[in-house]
Coordinates of N, CA, C and O in Angstrom, one line a residue:
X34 N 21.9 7.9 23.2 CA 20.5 8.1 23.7 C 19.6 8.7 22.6 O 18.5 8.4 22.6
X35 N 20.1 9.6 21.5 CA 19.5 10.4 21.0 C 19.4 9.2 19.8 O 18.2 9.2 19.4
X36 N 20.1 8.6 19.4 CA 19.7 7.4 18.4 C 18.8 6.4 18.9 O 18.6 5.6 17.9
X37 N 18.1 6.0 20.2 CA 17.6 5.2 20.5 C 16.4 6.5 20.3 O 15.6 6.2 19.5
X38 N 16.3 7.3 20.7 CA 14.6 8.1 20.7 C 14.3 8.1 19.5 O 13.1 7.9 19.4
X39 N 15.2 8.2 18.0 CA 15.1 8.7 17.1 C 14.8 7.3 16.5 O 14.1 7.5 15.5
X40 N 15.1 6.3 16.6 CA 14.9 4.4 16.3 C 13.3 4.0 16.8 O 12.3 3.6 16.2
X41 N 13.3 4.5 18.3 CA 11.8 4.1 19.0 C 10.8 5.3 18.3 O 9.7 4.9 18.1
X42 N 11.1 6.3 18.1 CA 10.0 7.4 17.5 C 9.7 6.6 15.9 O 8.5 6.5 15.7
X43 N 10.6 6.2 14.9 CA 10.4 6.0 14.0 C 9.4 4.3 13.9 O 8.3 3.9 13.4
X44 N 10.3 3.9 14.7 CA 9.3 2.3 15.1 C 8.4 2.3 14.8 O 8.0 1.6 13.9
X45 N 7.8 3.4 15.9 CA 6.3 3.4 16.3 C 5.6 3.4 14.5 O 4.8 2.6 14.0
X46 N 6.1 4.5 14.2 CA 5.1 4.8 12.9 C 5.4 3.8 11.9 O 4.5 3.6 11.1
X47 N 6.5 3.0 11.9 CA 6.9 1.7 10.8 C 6.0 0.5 11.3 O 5.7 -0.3 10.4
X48 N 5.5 0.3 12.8 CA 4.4 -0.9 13.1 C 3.6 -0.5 12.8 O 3.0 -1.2 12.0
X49 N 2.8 0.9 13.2 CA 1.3 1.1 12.9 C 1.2 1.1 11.7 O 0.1 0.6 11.3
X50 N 2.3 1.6 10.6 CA 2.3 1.8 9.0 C 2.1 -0.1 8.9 O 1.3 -0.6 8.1
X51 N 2.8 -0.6 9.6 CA 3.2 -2.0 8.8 C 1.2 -2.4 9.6 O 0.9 -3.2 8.7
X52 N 0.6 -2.4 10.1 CA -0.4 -3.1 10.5 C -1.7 -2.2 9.7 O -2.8 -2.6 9.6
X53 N -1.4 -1.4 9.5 CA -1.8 -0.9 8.2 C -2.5 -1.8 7.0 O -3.5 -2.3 6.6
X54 N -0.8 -1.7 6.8 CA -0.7 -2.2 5.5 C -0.8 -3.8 5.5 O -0.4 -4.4 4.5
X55 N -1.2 -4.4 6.6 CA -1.7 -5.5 6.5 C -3.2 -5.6 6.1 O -3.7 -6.3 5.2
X56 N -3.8 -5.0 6.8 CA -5.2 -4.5 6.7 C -5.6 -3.9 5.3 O -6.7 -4.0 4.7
X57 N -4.9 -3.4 5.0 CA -5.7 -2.5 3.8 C -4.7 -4.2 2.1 O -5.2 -4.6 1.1
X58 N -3.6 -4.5 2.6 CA -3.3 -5.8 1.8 C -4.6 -6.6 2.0 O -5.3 -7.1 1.2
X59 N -4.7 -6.6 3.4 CA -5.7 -8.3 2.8 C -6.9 -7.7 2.0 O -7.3 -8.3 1.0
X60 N -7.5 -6.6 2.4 CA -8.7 -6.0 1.6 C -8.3 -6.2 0.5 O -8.9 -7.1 -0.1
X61 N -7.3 -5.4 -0.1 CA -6.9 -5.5 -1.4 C -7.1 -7.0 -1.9 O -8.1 -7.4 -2.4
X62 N -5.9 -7.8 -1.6 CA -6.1 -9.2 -1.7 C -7.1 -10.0 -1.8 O -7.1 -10.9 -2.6
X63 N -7.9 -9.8 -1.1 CA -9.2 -10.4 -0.7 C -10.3 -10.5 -1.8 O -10.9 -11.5 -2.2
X64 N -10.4 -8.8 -2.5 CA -11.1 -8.1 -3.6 C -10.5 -8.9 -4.7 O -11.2 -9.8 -5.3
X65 N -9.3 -8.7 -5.2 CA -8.6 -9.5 -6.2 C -9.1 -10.8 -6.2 O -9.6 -11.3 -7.2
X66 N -9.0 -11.5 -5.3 CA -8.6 -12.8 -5.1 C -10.4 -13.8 -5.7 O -10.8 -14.8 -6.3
X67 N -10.9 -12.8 -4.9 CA -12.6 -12.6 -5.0 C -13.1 -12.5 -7.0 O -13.7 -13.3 -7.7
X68 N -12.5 -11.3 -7.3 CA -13.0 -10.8 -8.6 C -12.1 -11.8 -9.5 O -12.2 -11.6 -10.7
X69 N -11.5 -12.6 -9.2 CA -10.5 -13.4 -10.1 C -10.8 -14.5 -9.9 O -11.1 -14.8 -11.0
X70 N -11.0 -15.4 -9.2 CA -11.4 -16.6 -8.9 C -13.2 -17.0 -9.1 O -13.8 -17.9 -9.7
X71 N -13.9 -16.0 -8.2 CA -15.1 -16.3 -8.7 C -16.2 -15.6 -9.2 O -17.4 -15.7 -8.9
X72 N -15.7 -14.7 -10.2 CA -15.9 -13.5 -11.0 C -15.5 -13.9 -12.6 O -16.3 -13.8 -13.6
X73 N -13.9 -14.4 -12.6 CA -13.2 -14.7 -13.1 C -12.8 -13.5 -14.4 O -12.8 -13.7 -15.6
X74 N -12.6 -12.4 -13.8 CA -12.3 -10.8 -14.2 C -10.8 -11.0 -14.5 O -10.1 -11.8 -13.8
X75 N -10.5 -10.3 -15.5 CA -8.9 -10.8 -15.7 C -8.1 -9.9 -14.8 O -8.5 -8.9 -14.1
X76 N -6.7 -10.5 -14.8 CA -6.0 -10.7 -13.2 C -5.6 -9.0 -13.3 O -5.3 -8.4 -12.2
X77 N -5.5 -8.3 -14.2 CA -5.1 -6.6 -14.3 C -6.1 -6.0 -13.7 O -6.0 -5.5 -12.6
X78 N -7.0 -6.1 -14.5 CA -8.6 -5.2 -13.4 C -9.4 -5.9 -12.0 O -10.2 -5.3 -11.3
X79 N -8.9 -7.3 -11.7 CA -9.1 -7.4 -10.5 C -7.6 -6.8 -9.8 O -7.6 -6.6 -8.5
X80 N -7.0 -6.7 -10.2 CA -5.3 -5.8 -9.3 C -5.9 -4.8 -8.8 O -6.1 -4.6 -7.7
X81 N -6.4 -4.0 -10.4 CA -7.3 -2.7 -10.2 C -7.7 -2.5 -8.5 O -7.1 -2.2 -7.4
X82 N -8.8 -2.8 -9.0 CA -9.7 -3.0 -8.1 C -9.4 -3.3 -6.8 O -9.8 -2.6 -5.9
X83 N -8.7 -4.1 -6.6 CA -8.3 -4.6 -5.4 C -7.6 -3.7 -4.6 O -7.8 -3.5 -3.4
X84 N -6.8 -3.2 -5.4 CA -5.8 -1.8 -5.0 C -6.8 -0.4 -4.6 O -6.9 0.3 -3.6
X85 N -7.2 -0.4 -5.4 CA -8.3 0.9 -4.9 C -9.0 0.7 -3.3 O -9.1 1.4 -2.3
X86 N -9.5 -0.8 -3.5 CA -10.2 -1.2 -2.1 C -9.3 -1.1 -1.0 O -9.6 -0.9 0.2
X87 N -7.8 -1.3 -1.4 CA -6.8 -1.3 -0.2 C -6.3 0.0 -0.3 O -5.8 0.5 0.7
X88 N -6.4 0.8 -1.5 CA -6.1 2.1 -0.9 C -7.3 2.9 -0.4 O -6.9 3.9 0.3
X89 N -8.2 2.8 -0.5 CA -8.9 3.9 0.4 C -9.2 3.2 1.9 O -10.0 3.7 2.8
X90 N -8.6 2.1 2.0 CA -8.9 1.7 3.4 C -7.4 2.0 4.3 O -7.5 2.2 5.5
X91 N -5.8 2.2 3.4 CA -4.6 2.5 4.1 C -4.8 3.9 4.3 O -4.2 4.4 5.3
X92 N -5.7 4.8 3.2 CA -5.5 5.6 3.1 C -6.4 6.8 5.1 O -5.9 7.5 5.9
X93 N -7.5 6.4 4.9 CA -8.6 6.6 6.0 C -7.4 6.1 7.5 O -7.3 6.9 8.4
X94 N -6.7 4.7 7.6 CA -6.1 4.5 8.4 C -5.3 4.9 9.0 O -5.2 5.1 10.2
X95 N -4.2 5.4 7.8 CA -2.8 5.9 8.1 C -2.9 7.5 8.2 O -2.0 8.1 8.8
X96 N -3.9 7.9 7.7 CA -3.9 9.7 8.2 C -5.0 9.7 9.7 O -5.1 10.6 10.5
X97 N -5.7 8.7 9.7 CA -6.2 9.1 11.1 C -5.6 8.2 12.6 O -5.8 8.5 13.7
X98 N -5.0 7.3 12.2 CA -4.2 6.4 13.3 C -2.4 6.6 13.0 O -1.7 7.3 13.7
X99 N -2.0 6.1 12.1 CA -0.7 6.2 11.6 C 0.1 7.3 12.3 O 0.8 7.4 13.3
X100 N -0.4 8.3 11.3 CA 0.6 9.7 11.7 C -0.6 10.5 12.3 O -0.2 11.7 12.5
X101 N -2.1 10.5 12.8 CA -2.5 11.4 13.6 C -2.7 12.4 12.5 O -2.3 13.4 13.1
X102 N -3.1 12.7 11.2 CA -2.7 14.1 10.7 C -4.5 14.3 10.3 O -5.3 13.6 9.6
X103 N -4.5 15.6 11.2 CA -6.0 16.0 10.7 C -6.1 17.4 9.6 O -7.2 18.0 9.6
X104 N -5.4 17.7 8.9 CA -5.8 18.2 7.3 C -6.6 17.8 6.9 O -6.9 16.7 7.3
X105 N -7.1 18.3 6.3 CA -8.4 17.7 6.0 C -9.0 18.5 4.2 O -10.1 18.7 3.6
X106 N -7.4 18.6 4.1 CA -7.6 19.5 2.7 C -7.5 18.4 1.4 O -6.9 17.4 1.7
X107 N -7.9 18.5 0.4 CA -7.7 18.0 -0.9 C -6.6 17.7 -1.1 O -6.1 16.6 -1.1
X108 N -6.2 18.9 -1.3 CA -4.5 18.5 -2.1 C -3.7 17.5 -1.1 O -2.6 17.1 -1.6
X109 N -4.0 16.9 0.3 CA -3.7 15.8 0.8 C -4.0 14.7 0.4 O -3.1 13.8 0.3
X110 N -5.0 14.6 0.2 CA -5.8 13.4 -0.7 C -4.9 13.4 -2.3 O -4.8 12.3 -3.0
X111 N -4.5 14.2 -2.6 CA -4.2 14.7 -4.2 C -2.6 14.0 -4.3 O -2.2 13.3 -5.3
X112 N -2.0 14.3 -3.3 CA -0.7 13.8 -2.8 C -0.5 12.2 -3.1 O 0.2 11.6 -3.9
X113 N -1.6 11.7 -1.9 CA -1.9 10.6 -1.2 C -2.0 9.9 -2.7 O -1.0 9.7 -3.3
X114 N -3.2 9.7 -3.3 CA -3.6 9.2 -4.5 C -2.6 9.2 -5.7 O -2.6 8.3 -6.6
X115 N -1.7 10.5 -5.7 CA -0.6 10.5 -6.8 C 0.5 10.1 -6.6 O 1.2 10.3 -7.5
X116 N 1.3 9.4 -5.2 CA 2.0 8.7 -4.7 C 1.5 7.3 -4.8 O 2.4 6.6 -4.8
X117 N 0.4 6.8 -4.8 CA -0.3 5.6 -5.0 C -0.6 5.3 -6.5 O -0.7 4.1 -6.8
X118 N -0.7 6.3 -7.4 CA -0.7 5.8 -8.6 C 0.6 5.2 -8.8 O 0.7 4.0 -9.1
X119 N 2.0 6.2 -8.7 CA 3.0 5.4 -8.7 C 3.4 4.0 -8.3 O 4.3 3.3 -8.8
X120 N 2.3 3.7 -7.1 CA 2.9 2.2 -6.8 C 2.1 1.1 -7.6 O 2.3 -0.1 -8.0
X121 N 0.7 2.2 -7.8 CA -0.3 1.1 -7.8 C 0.7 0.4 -9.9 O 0.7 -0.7 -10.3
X122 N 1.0 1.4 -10.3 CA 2.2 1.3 -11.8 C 3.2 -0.1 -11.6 O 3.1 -1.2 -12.1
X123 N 4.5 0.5 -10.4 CA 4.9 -0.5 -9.8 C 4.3 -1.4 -9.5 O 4.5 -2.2 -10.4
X124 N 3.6 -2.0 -8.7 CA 2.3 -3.1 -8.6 C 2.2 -3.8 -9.5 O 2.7 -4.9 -9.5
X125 N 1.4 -3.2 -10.9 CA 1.3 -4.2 -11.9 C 2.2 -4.5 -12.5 O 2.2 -5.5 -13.1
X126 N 3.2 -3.7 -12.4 CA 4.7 -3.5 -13.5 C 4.9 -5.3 -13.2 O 4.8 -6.3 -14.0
X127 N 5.4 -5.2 -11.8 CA 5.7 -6.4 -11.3 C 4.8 -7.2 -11.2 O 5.6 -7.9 -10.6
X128 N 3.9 -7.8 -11.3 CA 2.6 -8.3 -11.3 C 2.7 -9.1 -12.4 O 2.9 -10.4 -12.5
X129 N 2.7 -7.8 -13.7 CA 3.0 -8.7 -15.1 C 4.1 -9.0 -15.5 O 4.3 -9.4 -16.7
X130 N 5.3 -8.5 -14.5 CA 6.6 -9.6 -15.1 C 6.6 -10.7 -14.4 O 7.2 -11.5 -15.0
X131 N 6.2 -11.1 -13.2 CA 6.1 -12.1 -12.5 C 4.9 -13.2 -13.2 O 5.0 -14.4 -12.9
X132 N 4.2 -12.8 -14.0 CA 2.7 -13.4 -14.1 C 3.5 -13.6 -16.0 O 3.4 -14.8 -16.4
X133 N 4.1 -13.0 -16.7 CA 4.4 -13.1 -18.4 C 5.1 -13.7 -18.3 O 5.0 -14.9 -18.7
X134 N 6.6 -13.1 -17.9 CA 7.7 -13.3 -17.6 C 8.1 -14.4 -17.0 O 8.8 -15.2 -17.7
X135 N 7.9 -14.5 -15.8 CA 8.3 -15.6 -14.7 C 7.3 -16.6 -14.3 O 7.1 -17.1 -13.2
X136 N 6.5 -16.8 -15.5 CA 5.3 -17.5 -15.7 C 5.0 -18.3 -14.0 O 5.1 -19.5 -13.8
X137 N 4.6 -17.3 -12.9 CA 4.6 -17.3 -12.0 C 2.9 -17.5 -11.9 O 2.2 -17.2 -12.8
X138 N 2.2 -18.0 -10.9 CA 0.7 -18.0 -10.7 C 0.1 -16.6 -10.8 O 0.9 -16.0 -10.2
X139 N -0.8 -15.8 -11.1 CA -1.0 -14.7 -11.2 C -1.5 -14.3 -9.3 O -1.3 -13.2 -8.8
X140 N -2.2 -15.5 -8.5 CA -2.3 -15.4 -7.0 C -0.9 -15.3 -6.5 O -0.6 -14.3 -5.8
X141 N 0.0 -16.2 -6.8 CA 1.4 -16.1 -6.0 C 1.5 -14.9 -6.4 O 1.1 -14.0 -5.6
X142 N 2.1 -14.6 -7.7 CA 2.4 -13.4 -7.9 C 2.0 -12.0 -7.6 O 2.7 -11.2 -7.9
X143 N 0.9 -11.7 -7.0 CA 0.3 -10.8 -6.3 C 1.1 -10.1 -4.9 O 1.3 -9.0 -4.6
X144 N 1.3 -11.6 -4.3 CA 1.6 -11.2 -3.0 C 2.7 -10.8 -3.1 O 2.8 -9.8 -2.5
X145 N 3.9 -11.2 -3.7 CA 5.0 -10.8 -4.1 C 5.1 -9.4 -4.2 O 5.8 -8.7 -3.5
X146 N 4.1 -9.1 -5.2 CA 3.9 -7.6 -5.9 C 3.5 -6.6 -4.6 O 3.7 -5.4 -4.6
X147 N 2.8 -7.4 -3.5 CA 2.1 -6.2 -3.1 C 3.7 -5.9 -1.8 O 4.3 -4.9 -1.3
X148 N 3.7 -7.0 -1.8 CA 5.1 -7.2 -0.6 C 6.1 -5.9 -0.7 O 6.7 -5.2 0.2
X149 N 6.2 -5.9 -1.9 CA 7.4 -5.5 -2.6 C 6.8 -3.7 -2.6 O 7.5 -2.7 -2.3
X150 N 5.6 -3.6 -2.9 CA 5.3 -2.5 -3.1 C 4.9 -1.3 -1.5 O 4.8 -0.1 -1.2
X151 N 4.6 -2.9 -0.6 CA 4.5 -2.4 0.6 C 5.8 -1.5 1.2 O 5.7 -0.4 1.7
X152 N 6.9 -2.4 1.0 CA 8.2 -1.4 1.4 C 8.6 0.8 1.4 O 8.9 1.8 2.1
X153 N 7.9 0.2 -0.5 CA 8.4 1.3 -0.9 C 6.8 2.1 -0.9 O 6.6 3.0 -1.8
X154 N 5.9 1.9 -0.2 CA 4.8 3.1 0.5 C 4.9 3.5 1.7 O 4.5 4.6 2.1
X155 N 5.8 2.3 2.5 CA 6.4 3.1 3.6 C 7.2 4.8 3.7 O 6.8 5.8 4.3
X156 N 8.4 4.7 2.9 CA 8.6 5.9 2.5 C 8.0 6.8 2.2 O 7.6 7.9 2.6
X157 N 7.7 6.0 0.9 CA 6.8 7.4 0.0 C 5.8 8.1 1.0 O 5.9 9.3 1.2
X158 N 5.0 7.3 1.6 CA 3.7 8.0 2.8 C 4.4 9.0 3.3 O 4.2 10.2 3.2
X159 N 5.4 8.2 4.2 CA 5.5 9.1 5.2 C 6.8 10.8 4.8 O 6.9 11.8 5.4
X160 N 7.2 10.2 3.8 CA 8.2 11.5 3.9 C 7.4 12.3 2.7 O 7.5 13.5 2.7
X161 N 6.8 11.8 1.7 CA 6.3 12.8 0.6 C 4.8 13.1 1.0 O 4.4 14.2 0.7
X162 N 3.9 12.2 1.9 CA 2.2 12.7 1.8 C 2.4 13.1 3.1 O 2.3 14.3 3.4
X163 N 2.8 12.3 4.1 CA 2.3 12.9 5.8 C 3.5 13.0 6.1 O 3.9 11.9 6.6
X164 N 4.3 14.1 6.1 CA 5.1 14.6 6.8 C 4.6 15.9 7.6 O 3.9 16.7 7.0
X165 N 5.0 15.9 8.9 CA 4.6 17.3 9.3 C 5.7 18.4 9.1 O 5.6 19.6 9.4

């Protein structure tokens, strides 16, 4: 019983996280896809960019729907943003081995990157920025 509370309690926060991060992906995505195609901004600073737009949209989502957490201090935000630099590194890391490397589409390649990157913000969010 106590593994089924402990499975459904976590659920919950892994769908709202995962619908999230659909939402603040396609922003992201969208921005990139936008500044690269008919901008035609090279594919790193439209990542940039893109990434910023999808983080400050997971970021507003996931502390006020996600985990419910009303802090409302800096050093949350400070957290938030320096766990996101980490990915946003990962992100391109993969981006430009997929894009140099694996002379992959720099579009395909994105989604891959962000796929991959989505996993590991799951964690990071919830056990290093919004833990209660």
């Amino acid at each position: 019983f106590l593994k089924y509370y402990v499975f459904k309690y976590h659920l919950k926060f892994f769908i709202k996280f995962c619908v999230v991060g659909l939402i603040a992906s396609f922003v992201s995505y969208s921005v990139f896809f936008i500044l690269y195609t008919s901008f035609f901004v090279y594919y790193i600073y439209a990542s940039f960019f893109g990434n910023i737009s999808g983080l400050s949209v997971g970021f507003f989502l996931n502390k006020t729907w996600t985990f419910k957490v009303e802090n409302r201090s800096l050093f949350l935000l400070v957290k938030y943003l320096s766990f996101y630099m980490f990915s946003f590194a990962l992100n391109v890391s993969i981006l430009f081995l997929f894009v140099e490397y694996g002379k992959i589409n720099p579009l395909i390649s994105n989604v891959f990157s962000i796929g991959i990157c989505a996993f590991v913000n799951f964690f990071g969010v919830k056990i290093l920025v919004f833990k209660k």
